[in-house]
Amino acid sequence: EFNLKPYFYHNYEIFFATNTKYFATNTRYFEILGVLILVSI
């Protein structure tokens, strides 16, 4: 039987790392957006 577990774990790691990076960037973006909104009011 061919073991797919390492393959799935590897893909999950890449997926998780990419998502973490994406969410970190988005959080930064929303912080800046929030500051801009506060300043403009």
mmCIF file of N, CA and C in Angstrom:
data_model
loop_
_atom_site.group_PDB
_atom_site.id
_atom_site.type_symbol
_atom_site.label_atom_id
_atom_site.label_comp_id
_atom_site.label_asym_id
_atom_site.label_seq_id
_atom_site.Cartn_x
_atom_site.Cartn_y
_atom_site.Cartn_z
ATOM 1 N N GLU A 1 0.845 -1.202 0.000
ATOM 2 C CA GLU A 1 0.000 0.000 0.000
ATOM 3 C C GLU A 1 0.883 1.256 0.000
ATOM 4 N N PHE A 2 0.574 2.161 -0.872
ATOM 5 C CA PHE A 2 1.336 3.411 -0.995
ATOM 6 C C PHE A 2 0.931 4.366 0.132
ATOM 7 N N ASN A 3 1.921 4.875 0.811
ATOM 8 C CA ASN A 3 1.660 5.732 1.968
ATOM 9 C C ASN A 3 1.605 7.194 1.535
ATOM 10 N N LEU A 4 0.417 7.787 1.606
ATOM 11 C CA LEU A 4 0.230 9.181 1.193
ATOM 12 C C LEU A 4 0.383 10.163 2.346
ATOM 13 N N LYS A 5 0.516 9.633 3.558
ATOM 14 C CA LYS A 5 0.531 10.517 4.729
ATOM 15 C C LYS A 5 1.615 11.608 4.650
ATOM 16 N N PRO A 6 2.871 11.259 4.354
ATOM 17 C CA PRO A 6 3.895 12.317 4.282
ATOM 18 C C PRO A 6 3.544 13.397 3.266
ATOM 19 N N TYR A 7 2.954 12.964 2.148
ATOM 20 C CA TYR A 7 2.564 13.897 1.085
ATOM 21 C C TYR A 7 1.505 14.874 1.603
ATOM 22 N N PHE A 8 0.511 14.356 2.295
ATOM 23 C CA PHE A 8 -0.557 15.195 2.829
ATOM 24 C C PHE A 8 -0.027 16.144 3.900
ATOM 25 N N TYR A 9 0.841 15.632 4.752
ATOM 26 C CA TYR A 9 1.419 16.475 5.803
ATOM 27 C C TYR A 9 2.225 17.602 5.183
ATOM 28 N N HIS A 10 2.985 17.283 4.142
ATOM 29 C CA HIS A 10 3.811 18.272 3.472
ATOM 30 C C HIS A 10 2.935 19.358 2.852
ATOM 31 N N ASN A 11 1.871 18.956 2.170
ATOM 32 C CA ASN A 11 0.956 19.916 1.553
ATOM 33 C C ASN A 11 0.275 20.780 2.596
ATOM 34 N N TYR A 12 -0.105 20.173 3.708
ATOM 35 C CA TYR A 12 -0.765 20.907 4.782
ATOM 36 C C TYR A 12 0.176 21.955 5.374
ATOM 37 N N GLU A 13 1.453 21.572 5.512
ATOM 38 C CA GLU A 13 2.463 22.504 6.039
ATOM 39 C C GLU A 13 2.589 23.717 5.135
ATOM 40 N N ILE A 14 2.680 23.481 3.830
ATOM 41 C CA ILE A 14 2.807 24.567 2.852
ATOM 42 C C ILE A 14 1.554 25.445 2.903
ATOM 43 N N PHE A 15 0.397 24.800 2.918
ATOM 44 C CA PHE A 15 -0.882 25.501 2.954
ATOM 45 C C PHE A 15 -0.978 26.370 4.200
ATOM 46 N N PHE A 16 -0.619 25.810 5.342
ATOM 47 C CA PHE A 16 -0.703 26.519 6.617
ATOM 48 C C PHE A 16 0.270 27.696 6.649
ATOM 49 N N ALA A 17 1.492 27.479 6.163
ATOM 50 C CA ALA A 17 2.505 28.538 6.141
ATOM 51 C C ALA A 17 2.047 29.690 5.246
ATOM 52 N N THR A 18 1.479 29.356 4.091
ATOM 53 C CA THR A 18 1.004 30.368 3.149
ATOM 54 C C THR A 18 -0.141 31.156 3.763
ATOM 55 N N ASN A 19 -1.075 30.448 4.401
ATOM 56 C CA ASN A 19 -2.214 31.111 5.026
ATOM 57 C C ASN A 19 -1.795 32.010 6.177
ATOM 58 N N THR A 20 -0.830 31.559 6.965
ATOM 59 C CA THR A 20 -0.341 32.357 8.084
ATOM 60 C C THR A 20 0.258 33.650 7.571
ATOM 61 N N LYS A 21 1.053 33.551 6.507
ATOM 62 C CA LYS A 21 1.669 34.722 5.907
ATOM 63 C C LYS A 21 0.582 35.668 5.391
ATOM 64 N N TYR A 22 -0.436 35.083 4.738
ATOM 65 C CA TYR A 22 -1.534 35.857 4.156
ATOM 66 C C TYR A 22 -2.315 36.588 5.238
ATOM 67 N N PHE A 23 -2.622 35.891 6.329
ATOM 68 C CA PHE A 23 -3.389 36.505 7.415
ATOM 69 C C PHE A 23 -2.576 37.578 8.133
ATOM 70 N N ALA A 24 -1.277 37.364 8.269
ATOM 71 C CA ALA A 24 -0.404 38.360 8.895
ATOM 72 C C ALA A 24 -0.392 39.641 8.062
ATOM 73 N N THR A 25 -0.315 39.490 6.745
ATOM 74 C CA THR A 25 -0.325 40.637 5.835
ATOM 75 C C THR A 25 -1.665 41.356 5.916
ATOM 76 N N ASN A 26 -2.753 40.589 5.941
ATOM 77 C CA ASN A 26 -4.086 41.172 6.031
ATOM 78 C C ASN A 26 -4.299 41.914 7.341
ATOM 79 N N THR A 27 -3.806 41.356 8.428
ATOM 80 C CA THR A 27 -3.933 41.998 9.741
ATOM 81 C C THR A 27 -3.236 43.346 9.713
ATOM 82 N N ARG A 28 -2.049 43.385 9.153
ATOM 83 C CA ARG A 28 -1.279 44.626 9.024
ATOM 84 C C ARG A 28 -2.075 45.622 8.187
ATOM 85 N N TYR A 29 -2.653 45.152 7.092
ATOM 86 C CA TYR A 29 -3.428 45.995 6.177
ATOM 87 C C TYR A 29 -4.631 46.602 6.894
ATOM 88 N N PHE A 30 -5.336 45.788 7.672
ATOM 89 C CA PHE A 30 -6.517 46.277 8.386
ATOM 90 C C PHE A 30 -6.136 47.244 9.505
ATOM 91 N N GLU A 31 -4.972 47.030 10.118
ATOM 92 C CA GLU A 31 -4.465 47.964 11.133
ATOM 93 C C GLU A 31 -4.269 49.340 10.510
ATOM 94 N N ILE A 32 -3.602 49.363 9.366
ATOM 95 C CA ILE A 32 -3.336 50.623 8.661
ATOM 96 C C ILE A 32 -4.651 51.263 8.243
ATOM 97 N N LEU A 33 -5.556 50.452 7.719
ATOM 98 C CA LEU A 33 -6.874 50.938 7.296
ATOM 99 C C LEU A 33 -7.630 51.537 8.472
ATOM 100 N N GLY A 34 -7.584 50.857 9.618
ATOM 101 C CA GLY A 34 -8.241 51.338 10.829
ATOM 102 C C GLY A 34 -7.693 52.685 11.285
ATOM 103 N N VAL A 35 -6.369 52.826 11.211
ATOM 104 C CA VAL A 35 -5.725 54.092 11.589
ATOM 105 C C VAL A 35 -6.162 55.199 10.637
ATOM 106 N N LEU A 36 -6.197 54.892 9.353
ATOM 107 C CA LEU A 36 -6.601 55.884 8.353
ATOM 108 C C LEU A 36 -8.041 56.330 8.573
ATOM 109 N N ILE A 37 -8.922 55.393 8.907
ATOM 110 C CA ILE A 37 -10.323 55.716 9.178
ATOM 111 C C ILE A 37 -10.426 56.608 10.416
ATOM 112 N N LEU A 38 -9.693 56.251 11.466
ATOM 113 C CA LEU A 38 -9.714 57.043 12.704
ATOM 114 C C LEU A 38 -9.206 58.467 12.458
ATOM 115 N N VAL A 39 -8.153 58.564 11.653
ATOM 116 C CA VAL A 39 -7.554 59.873 11.361
ATOM 117 C C VAL A 39 -8.514 60.726 10.528
ATOM 118 N N SER A 40 -9.235 60.107 9.614
ATOM 119 C CA SER A 40 -10.100 60.861 8.702
ATOM 120 C C SER A 40 -11.401 61.328 9.361
ATOM 121 N N ILE A 41 -11.780 60.737 10.494
ATOM 122 C CA ILE A 41 -13.033 61.118 11.162
ATOM 123 C C ILE A 41 -12.858 62.455 11.883
#
